[in-house]
PDB file of C-alpha atoms in Angstrom:
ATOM      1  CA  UNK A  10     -33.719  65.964   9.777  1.00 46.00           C
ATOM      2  CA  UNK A  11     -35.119  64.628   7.060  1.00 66.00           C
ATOM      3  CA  UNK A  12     -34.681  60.741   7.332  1.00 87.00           C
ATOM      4  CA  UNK A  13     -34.298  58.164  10.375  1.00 92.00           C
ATOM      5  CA  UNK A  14     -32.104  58.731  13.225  1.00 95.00           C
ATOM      6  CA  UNK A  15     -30.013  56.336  15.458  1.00 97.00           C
ATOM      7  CA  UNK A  16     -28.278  56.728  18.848  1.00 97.00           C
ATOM      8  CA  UNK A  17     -25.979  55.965  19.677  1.00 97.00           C
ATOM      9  CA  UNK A  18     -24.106  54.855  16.065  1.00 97.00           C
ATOM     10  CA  UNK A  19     -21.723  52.566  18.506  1.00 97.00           C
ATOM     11  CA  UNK A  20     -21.879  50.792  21.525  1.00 98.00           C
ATOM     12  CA  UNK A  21     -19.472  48.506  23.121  1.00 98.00           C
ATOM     13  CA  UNK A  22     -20.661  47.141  26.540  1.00 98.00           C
ATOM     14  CA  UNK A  23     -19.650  44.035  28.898  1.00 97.00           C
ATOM     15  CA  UNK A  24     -21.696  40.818  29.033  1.00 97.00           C
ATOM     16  CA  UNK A  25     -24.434  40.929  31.465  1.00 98.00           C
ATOM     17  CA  UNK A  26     -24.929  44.299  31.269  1.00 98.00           C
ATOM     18  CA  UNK A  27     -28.564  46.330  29.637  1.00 98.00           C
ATOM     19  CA  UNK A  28     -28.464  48.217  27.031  1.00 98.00           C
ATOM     20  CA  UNK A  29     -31.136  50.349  25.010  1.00 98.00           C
ATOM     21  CA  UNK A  30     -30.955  51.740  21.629  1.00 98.00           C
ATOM     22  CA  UNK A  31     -32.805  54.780  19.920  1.00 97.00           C
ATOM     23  CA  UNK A  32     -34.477  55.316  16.741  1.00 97.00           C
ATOM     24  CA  UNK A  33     -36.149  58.399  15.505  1.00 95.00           C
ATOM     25  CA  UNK A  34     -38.022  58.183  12.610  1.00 91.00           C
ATOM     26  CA  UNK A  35     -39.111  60.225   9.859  1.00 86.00           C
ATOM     27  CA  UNK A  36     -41.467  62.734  10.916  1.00 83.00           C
ATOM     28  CA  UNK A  37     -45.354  61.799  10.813  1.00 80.00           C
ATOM     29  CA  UNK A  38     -43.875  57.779   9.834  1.00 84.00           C
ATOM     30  CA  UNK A  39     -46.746  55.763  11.587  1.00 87.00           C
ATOM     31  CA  UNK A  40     -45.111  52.380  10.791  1.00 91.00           C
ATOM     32  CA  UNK A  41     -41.516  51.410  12.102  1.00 93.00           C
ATOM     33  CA  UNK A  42     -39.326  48.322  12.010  1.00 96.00           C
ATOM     34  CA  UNK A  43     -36.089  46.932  13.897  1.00 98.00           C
ATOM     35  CA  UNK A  44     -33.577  44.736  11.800  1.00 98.00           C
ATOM     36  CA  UNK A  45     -30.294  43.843  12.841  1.00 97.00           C
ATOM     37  CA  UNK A  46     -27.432  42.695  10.716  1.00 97.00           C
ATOM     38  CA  UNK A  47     -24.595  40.195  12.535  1.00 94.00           C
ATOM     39  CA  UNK A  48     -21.299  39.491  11.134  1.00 85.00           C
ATOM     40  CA  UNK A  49     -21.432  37.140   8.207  1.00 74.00           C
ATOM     41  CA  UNK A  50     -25.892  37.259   8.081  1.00 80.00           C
ATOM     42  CA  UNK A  51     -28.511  38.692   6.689  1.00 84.00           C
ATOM     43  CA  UNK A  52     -30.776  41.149   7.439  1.00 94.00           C
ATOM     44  CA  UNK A  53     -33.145  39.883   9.944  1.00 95.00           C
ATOM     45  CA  UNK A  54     -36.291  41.217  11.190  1.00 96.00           C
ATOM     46  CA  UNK A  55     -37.089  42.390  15.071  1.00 98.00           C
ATOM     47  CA  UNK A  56     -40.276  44.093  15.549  1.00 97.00           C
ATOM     48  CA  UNK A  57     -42.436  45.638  13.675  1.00 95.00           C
ATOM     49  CA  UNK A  58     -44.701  48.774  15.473  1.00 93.00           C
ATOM     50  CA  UNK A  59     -47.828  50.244  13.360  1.00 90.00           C
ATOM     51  CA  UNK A  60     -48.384  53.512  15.861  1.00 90.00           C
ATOM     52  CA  UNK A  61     -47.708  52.645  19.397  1.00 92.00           C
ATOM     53  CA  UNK A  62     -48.623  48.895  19.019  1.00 93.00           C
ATOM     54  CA  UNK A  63     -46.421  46.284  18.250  1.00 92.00           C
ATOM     55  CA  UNK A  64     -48.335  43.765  15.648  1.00 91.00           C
ATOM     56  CA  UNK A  65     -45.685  41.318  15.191  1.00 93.00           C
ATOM     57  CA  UNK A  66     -42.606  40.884  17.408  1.00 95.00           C
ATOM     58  CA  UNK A  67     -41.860  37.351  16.494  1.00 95.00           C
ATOM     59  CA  UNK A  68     -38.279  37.980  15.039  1.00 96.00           C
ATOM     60  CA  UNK A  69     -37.419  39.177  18.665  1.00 97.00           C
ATOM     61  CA  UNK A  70     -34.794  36.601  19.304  1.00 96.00           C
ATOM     62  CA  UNK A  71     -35.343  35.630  22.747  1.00 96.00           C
ATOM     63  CA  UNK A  72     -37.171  37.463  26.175  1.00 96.00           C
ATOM     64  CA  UNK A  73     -34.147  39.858  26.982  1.00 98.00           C
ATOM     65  CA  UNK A  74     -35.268  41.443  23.342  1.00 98.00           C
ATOM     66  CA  UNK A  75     -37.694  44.317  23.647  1.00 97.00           C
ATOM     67  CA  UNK A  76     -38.974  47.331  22.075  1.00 98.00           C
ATOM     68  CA  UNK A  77     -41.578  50.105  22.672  1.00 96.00           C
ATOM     69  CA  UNK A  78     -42.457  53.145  20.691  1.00 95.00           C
ATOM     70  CA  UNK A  79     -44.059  56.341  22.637  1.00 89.00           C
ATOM     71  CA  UNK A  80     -46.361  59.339  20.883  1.00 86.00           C
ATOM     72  CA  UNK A  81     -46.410  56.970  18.000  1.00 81.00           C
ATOM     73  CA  UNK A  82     -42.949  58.586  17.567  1.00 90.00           C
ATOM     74  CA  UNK A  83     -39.150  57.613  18.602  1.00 95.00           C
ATOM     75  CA  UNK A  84     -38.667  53.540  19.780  1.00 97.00           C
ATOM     76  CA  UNK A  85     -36.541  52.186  22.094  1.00 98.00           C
ATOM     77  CA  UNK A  86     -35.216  48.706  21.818  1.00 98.00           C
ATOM     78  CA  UNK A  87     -33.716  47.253  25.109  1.00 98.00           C
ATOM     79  CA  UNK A  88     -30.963  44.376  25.113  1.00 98.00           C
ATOM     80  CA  UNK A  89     -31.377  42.578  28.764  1.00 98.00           C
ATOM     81  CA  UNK A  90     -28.405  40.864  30.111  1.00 98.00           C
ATOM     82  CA  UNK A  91     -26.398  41.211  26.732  1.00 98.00           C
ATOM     83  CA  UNK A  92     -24.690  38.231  25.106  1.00 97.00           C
ATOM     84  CA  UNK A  93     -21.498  38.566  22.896  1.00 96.00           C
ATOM     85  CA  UNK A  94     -23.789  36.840  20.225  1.00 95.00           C
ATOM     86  CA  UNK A  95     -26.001  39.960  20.529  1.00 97.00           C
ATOM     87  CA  UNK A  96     -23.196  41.936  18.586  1.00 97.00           C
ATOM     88  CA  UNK A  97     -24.677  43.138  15.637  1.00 97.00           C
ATOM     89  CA  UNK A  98     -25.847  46.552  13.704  1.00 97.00           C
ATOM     90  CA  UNK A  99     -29.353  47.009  14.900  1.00 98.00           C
ATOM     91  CA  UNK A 100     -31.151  49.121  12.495  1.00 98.00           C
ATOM     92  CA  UNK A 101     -34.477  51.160  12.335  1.00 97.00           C
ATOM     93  CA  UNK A 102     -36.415  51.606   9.057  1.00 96.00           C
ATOM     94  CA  UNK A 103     -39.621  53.488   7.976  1.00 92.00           C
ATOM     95  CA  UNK A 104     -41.872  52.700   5.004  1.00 91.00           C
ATOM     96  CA  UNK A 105     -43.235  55.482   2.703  1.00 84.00           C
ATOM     97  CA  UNK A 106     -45.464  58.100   4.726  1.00 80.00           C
ATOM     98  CA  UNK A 107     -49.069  56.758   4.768  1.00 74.00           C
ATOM     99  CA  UNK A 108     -48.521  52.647   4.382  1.00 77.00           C
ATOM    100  CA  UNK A 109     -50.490  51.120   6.259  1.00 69.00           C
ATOM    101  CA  UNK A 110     -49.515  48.013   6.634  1.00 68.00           C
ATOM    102  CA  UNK A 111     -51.095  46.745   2.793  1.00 69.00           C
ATOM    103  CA  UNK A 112     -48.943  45.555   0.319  1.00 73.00           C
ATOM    104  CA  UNK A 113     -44.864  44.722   0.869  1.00 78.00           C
ATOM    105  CA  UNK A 114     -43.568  48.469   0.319  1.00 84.00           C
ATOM    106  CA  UNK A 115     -39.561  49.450   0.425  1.00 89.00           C
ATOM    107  CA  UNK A 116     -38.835  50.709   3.517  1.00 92.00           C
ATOM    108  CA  UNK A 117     -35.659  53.925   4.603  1.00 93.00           C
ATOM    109  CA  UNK A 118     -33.206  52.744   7.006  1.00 96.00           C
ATOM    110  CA  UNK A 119     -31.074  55.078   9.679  1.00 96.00           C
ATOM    111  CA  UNK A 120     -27.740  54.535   9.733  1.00 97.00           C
ATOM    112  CA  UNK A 121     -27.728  51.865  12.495  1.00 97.00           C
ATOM    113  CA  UNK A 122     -26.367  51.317  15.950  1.00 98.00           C
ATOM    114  CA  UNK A 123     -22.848  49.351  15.811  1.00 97.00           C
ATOM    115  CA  UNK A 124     -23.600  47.094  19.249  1.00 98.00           C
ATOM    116  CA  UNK A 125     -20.304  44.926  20.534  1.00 97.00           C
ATOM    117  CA  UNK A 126     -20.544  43.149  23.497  1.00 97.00           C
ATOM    118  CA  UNK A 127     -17.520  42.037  25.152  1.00 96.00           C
TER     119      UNK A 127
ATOM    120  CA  UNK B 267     -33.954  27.149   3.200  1.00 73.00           C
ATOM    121  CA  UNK B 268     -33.465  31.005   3.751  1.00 85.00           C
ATOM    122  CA  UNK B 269     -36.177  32.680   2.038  1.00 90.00           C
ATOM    123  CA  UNK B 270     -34.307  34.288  -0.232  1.00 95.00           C
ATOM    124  CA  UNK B 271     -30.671  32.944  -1.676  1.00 95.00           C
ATOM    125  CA  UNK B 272     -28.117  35.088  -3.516  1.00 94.00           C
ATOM    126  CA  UNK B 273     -24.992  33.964  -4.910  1.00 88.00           C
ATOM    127  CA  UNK B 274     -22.549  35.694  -2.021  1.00 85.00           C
ATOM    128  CA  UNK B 275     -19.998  36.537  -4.526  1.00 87.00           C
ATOM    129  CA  UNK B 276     -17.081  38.360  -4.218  1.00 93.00           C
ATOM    130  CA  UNK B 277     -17.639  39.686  -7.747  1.00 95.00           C
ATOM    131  CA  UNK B 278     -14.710  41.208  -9.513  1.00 97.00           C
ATOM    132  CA  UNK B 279     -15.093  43.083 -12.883  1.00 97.00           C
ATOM    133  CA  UNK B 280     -13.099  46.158 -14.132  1.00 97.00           C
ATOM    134  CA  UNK B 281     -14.466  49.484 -15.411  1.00 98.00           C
ATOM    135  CA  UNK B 282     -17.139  49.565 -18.016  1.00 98.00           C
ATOM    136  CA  UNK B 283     -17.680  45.515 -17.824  1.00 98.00           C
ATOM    137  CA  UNK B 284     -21.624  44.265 -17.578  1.00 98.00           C
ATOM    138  CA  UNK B 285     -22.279  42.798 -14.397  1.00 97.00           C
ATOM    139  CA  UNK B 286     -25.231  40.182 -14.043  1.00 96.00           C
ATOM    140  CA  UNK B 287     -26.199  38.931 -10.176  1.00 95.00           C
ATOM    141  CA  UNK B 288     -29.441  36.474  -9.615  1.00 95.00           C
ATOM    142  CA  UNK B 289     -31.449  35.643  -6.720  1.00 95.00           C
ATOM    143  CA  UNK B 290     -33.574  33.076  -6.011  1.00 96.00           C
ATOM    144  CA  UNK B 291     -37.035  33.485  -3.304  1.00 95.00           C
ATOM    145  CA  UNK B 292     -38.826  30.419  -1.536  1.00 93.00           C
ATOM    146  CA  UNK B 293     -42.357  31.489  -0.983  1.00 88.00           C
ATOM    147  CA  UNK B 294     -44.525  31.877  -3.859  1.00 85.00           C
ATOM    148  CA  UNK B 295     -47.139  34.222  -1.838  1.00 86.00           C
ATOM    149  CA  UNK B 296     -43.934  36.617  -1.824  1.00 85.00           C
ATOM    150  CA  UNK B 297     -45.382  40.153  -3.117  1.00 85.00           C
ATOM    151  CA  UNK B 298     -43.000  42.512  -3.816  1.00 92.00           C
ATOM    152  CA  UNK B 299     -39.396  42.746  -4.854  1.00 95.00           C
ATOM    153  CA  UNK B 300     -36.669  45.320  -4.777  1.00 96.00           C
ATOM    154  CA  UNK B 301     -32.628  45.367  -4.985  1.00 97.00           C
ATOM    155  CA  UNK B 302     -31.023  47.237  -2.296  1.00 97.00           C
ATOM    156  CA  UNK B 303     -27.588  48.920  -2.394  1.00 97.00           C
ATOM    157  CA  UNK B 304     -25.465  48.745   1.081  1.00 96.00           C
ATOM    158  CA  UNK B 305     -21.851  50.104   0.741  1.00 96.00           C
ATOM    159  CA  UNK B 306     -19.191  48.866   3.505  1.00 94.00           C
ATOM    160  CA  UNK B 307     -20.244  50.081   7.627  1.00 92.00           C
ATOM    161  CA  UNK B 308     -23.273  51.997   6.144  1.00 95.00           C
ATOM    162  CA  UNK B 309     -27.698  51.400   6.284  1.00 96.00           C
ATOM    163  CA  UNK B 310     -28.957  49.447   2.839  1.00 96.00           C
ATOM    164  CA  UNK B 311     -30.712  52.092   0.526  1.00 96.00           C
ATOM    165  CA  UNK B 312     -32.800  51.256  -2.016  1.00 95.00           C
ATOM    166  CA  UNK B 313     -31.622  51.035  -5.491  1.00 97.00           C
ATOM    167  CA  UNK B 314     -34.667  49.997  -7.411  1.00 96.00           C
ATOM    168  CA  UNK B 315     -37.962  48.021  -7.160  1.00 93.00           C
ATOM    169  CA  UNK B 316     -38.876  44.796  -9.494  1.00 94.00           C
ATOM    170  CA  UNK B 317     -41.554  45.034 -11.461  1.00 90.00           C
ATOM    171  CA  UNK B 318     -43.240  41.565 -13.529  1.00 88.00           C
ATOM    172  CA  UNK B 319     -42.613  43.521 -16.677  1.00 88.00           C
ATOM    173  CA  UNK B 320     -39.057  43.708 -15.648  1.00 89.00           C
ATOM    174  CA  UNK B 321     -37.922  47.469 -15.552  1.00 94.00           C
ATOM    175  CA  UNK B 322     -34.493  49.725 -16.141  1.00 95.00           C
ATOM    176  CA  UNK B 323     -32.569  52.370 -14.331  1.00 95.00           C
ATOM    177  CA  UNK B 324     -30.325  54.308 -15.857  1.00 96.00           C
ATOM    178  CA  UNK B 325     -27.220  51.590 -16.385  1.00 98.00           C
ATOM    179  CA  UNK B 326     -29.181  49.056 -14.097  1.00 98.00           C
ATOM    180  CA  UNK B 327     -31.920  46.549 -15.403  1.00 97.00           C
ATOM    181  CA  UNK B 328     -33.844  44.548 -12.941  1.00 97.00           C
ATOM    182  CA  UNK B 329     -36.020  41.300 -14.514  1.00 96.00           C
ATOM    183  CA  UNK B 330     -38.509  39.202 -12.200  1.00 95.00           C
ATOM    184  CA  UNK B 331     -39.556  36.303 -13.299  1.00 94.00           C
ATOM    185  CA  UNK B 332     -42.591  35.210 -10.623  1.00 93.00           C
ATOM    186  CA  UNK B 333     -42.863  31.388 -12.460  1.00 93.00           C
ATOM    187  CA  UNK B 334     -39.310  30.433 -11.908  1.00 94.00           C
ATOM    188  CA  UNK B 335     -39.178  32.686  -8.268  1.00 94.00           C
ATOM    189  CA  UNK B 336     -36.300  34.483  -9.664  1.00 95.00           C
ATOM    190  CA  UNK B 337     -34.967  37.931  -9.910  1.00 96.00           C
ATOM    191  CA  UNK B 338     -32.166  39.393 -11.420  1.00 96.00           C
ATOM    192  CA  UNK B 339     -29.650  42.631 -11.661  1.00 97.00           C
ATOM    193  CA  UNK B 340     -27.789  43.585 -14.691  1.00 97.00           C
ATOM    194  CA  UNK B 341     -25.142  46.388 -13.965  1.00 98.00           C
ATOM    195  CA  UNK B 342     -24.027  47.793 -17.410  1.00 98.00           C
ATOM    196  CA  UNK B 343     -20.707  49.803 -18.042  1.00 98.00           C
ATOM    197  CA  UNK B 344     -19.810  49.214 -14.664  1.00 98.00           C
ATOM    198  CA  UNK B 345     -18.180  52.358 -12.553  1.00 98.00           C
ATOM    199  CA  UNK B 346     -16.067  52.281 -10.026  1.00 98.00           C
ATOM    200  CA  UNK B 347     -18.239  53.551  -7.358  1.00 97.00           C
ATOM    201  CA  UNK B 348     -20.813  50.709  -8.411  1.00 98.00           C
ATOM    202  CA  UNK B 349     -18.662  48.731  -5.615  1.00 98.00           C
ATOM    203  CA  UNK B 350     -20.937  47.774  -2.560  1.00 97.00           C
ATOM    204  CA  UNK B 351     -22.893  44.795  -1.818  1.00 96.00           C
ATOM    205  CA  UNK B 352     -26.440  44.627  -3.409  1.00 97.00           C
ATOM    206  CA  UNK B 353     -29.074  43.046  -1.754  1.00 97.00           C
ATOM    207  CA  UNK B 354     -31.991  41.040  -2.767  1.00 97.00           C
ATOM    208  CA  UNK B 355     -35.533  41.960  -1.146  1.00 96.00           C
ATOM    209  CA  UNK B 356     -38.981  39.916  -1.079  1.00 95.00           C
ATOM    210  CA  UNK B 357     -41.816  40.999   1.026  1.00 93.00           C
ATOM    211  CA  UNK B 358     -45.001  38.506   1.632  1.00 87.00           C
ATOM    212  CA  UNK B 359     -48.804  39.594   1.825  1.00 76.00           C
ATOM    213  CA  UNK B 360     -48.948  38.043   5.073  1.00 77.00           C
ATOM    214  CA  UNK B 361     -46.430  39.525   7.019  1.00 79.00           C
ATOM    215  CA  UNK B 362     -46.871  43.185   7.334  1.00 84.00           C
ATOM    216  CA  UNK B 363     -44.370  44.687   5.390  1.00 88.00           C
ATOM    217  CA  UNK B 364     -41.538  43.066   6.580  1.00 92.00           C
ATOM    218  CA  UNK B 365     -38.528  43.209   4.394  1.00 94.00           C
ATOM    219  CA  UNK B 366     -36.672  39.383   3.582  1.00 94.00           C
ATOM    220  CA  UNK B 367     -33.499  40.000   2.717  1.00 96.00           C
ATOM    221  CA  UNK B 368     -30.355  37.635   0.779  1.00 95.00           C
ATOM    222  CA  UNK B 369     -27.617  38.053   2.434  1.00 93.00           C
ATOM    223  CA  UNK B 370     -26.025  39.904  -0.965  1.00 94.00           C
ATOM    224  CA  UNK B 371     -23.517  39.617  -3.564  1.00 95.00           C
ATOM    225  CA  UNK B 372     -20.494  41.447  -3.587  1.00 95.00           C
ATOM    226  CA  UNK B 373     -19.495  43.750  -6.221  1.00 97.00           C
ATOM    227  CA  UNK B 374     -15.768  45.525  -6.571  1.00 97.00           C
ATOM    228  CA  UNK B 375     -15.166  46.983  -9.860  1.00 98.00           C
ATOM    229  CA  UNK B 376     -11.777  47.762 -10.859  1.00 97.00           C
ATOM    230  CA  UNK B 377      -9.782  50.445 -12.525  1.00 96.00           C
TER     231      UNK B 377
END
């Protein structure tokens, strides 16, 4: 498709256990960023991958956070040990094709992954 | 202090009124500015940039105004499916594109 996928769009898993979630973005996209969204907040930013490399991870909340991104192409970001604070909507956005990291541009968000944790 | 502060809202205004919402940003390297749209269970999408010269959409006027650290959206002759919470964006030089986002103001227009 044309814009940025997520899988799954829910997932509702016990505390302790792992979890990963899936973004595909748009097609030939080399930049990429996770958000999430809790109840009640903000926006907040994750990671941030330019390619395969992750230049800043600092909004990464704690060690059971991370992410990778293979073929410069689809990212994974993993949930260790998940907390019931963890329950969020973790979404994946792109930047216009060709930014290269320059100037603040608006970025295209998928549709999210609904994450509970019970 | 978040970095950027909206008035949360709920804002209630029937068909056709003229809507106003504000937003207020902390860092003064911050670089570029947008207002985002984000209707209930569903990904924010952009509804327009902010531009220093202040700039209009349609029904929708955005006005920046870099010396106070302000930036506001006027929604005129309001329509029902204007209802969604709109979101204030900053981005900073320094910190590769990410997007800082208000928390947004909430806007149900009424029949």
């Amino acid at each position: 498709g044309a814009g940025v996928s997520q899988s799954p769009s829910n997932k509702v898993t016990e505390k302790g256990k792992d979890v990963e979630l899936r973004c595909d973005p748009i097609s030939g996209h080399t930049a990429l960023y996770w958000y999430r969204q809790s109840l009640g907040q903000g926006l907040e930013f994750l990671i941030y991958f330019q390619g395969n490399s992750a230049p800043d991870k600092s909004g990464l909340p704690s060690d059971r956070f991370s992410a990778e991104r293979t073929g410069g192409s689809v990212s994974t970001l993993t949930i260790q040990r998940t907390q019931q604070e963890d329950s969020a909507v973790y979404l994946c956005a792109n930047p216009p094709p060709g930014w290269s990291g320059g100037m603040g541009t608006e970025q295209y968000f998928g549709p999210g992954t609904r994450l509970t944790v019970t | 202090r978040k970095e950027v502060e909206q008035d949360p809202g709920p804002f209630n205004v029937p068909e056709g009124a003229t809507v106003a919402f504000n937003c207020t940003y902390s860092n003064s390297a911050s670089q570029s500015f947008f207002w985002y749209r984000q209707d209930c269970r569903k990904e924010p999408k952009l509804l327009m940039s902010v531009y220093s010269s202040g700039n209009e959409d349609g029904r929708f006027t955005a006005q920046l105004n870099r010396a106070s650290q302000y930036i506001s959206l006027l929604i005129r002759d309001s329509k029902l499916s204007d209802s969604a919470t709109y979101l204030c964006v900053v981005t900073r030089g320094s910190t590769l594109g990410r997007l800082y986002f208000g928390r947004g103001t909430q806007l149900t227009v009424w029949p």
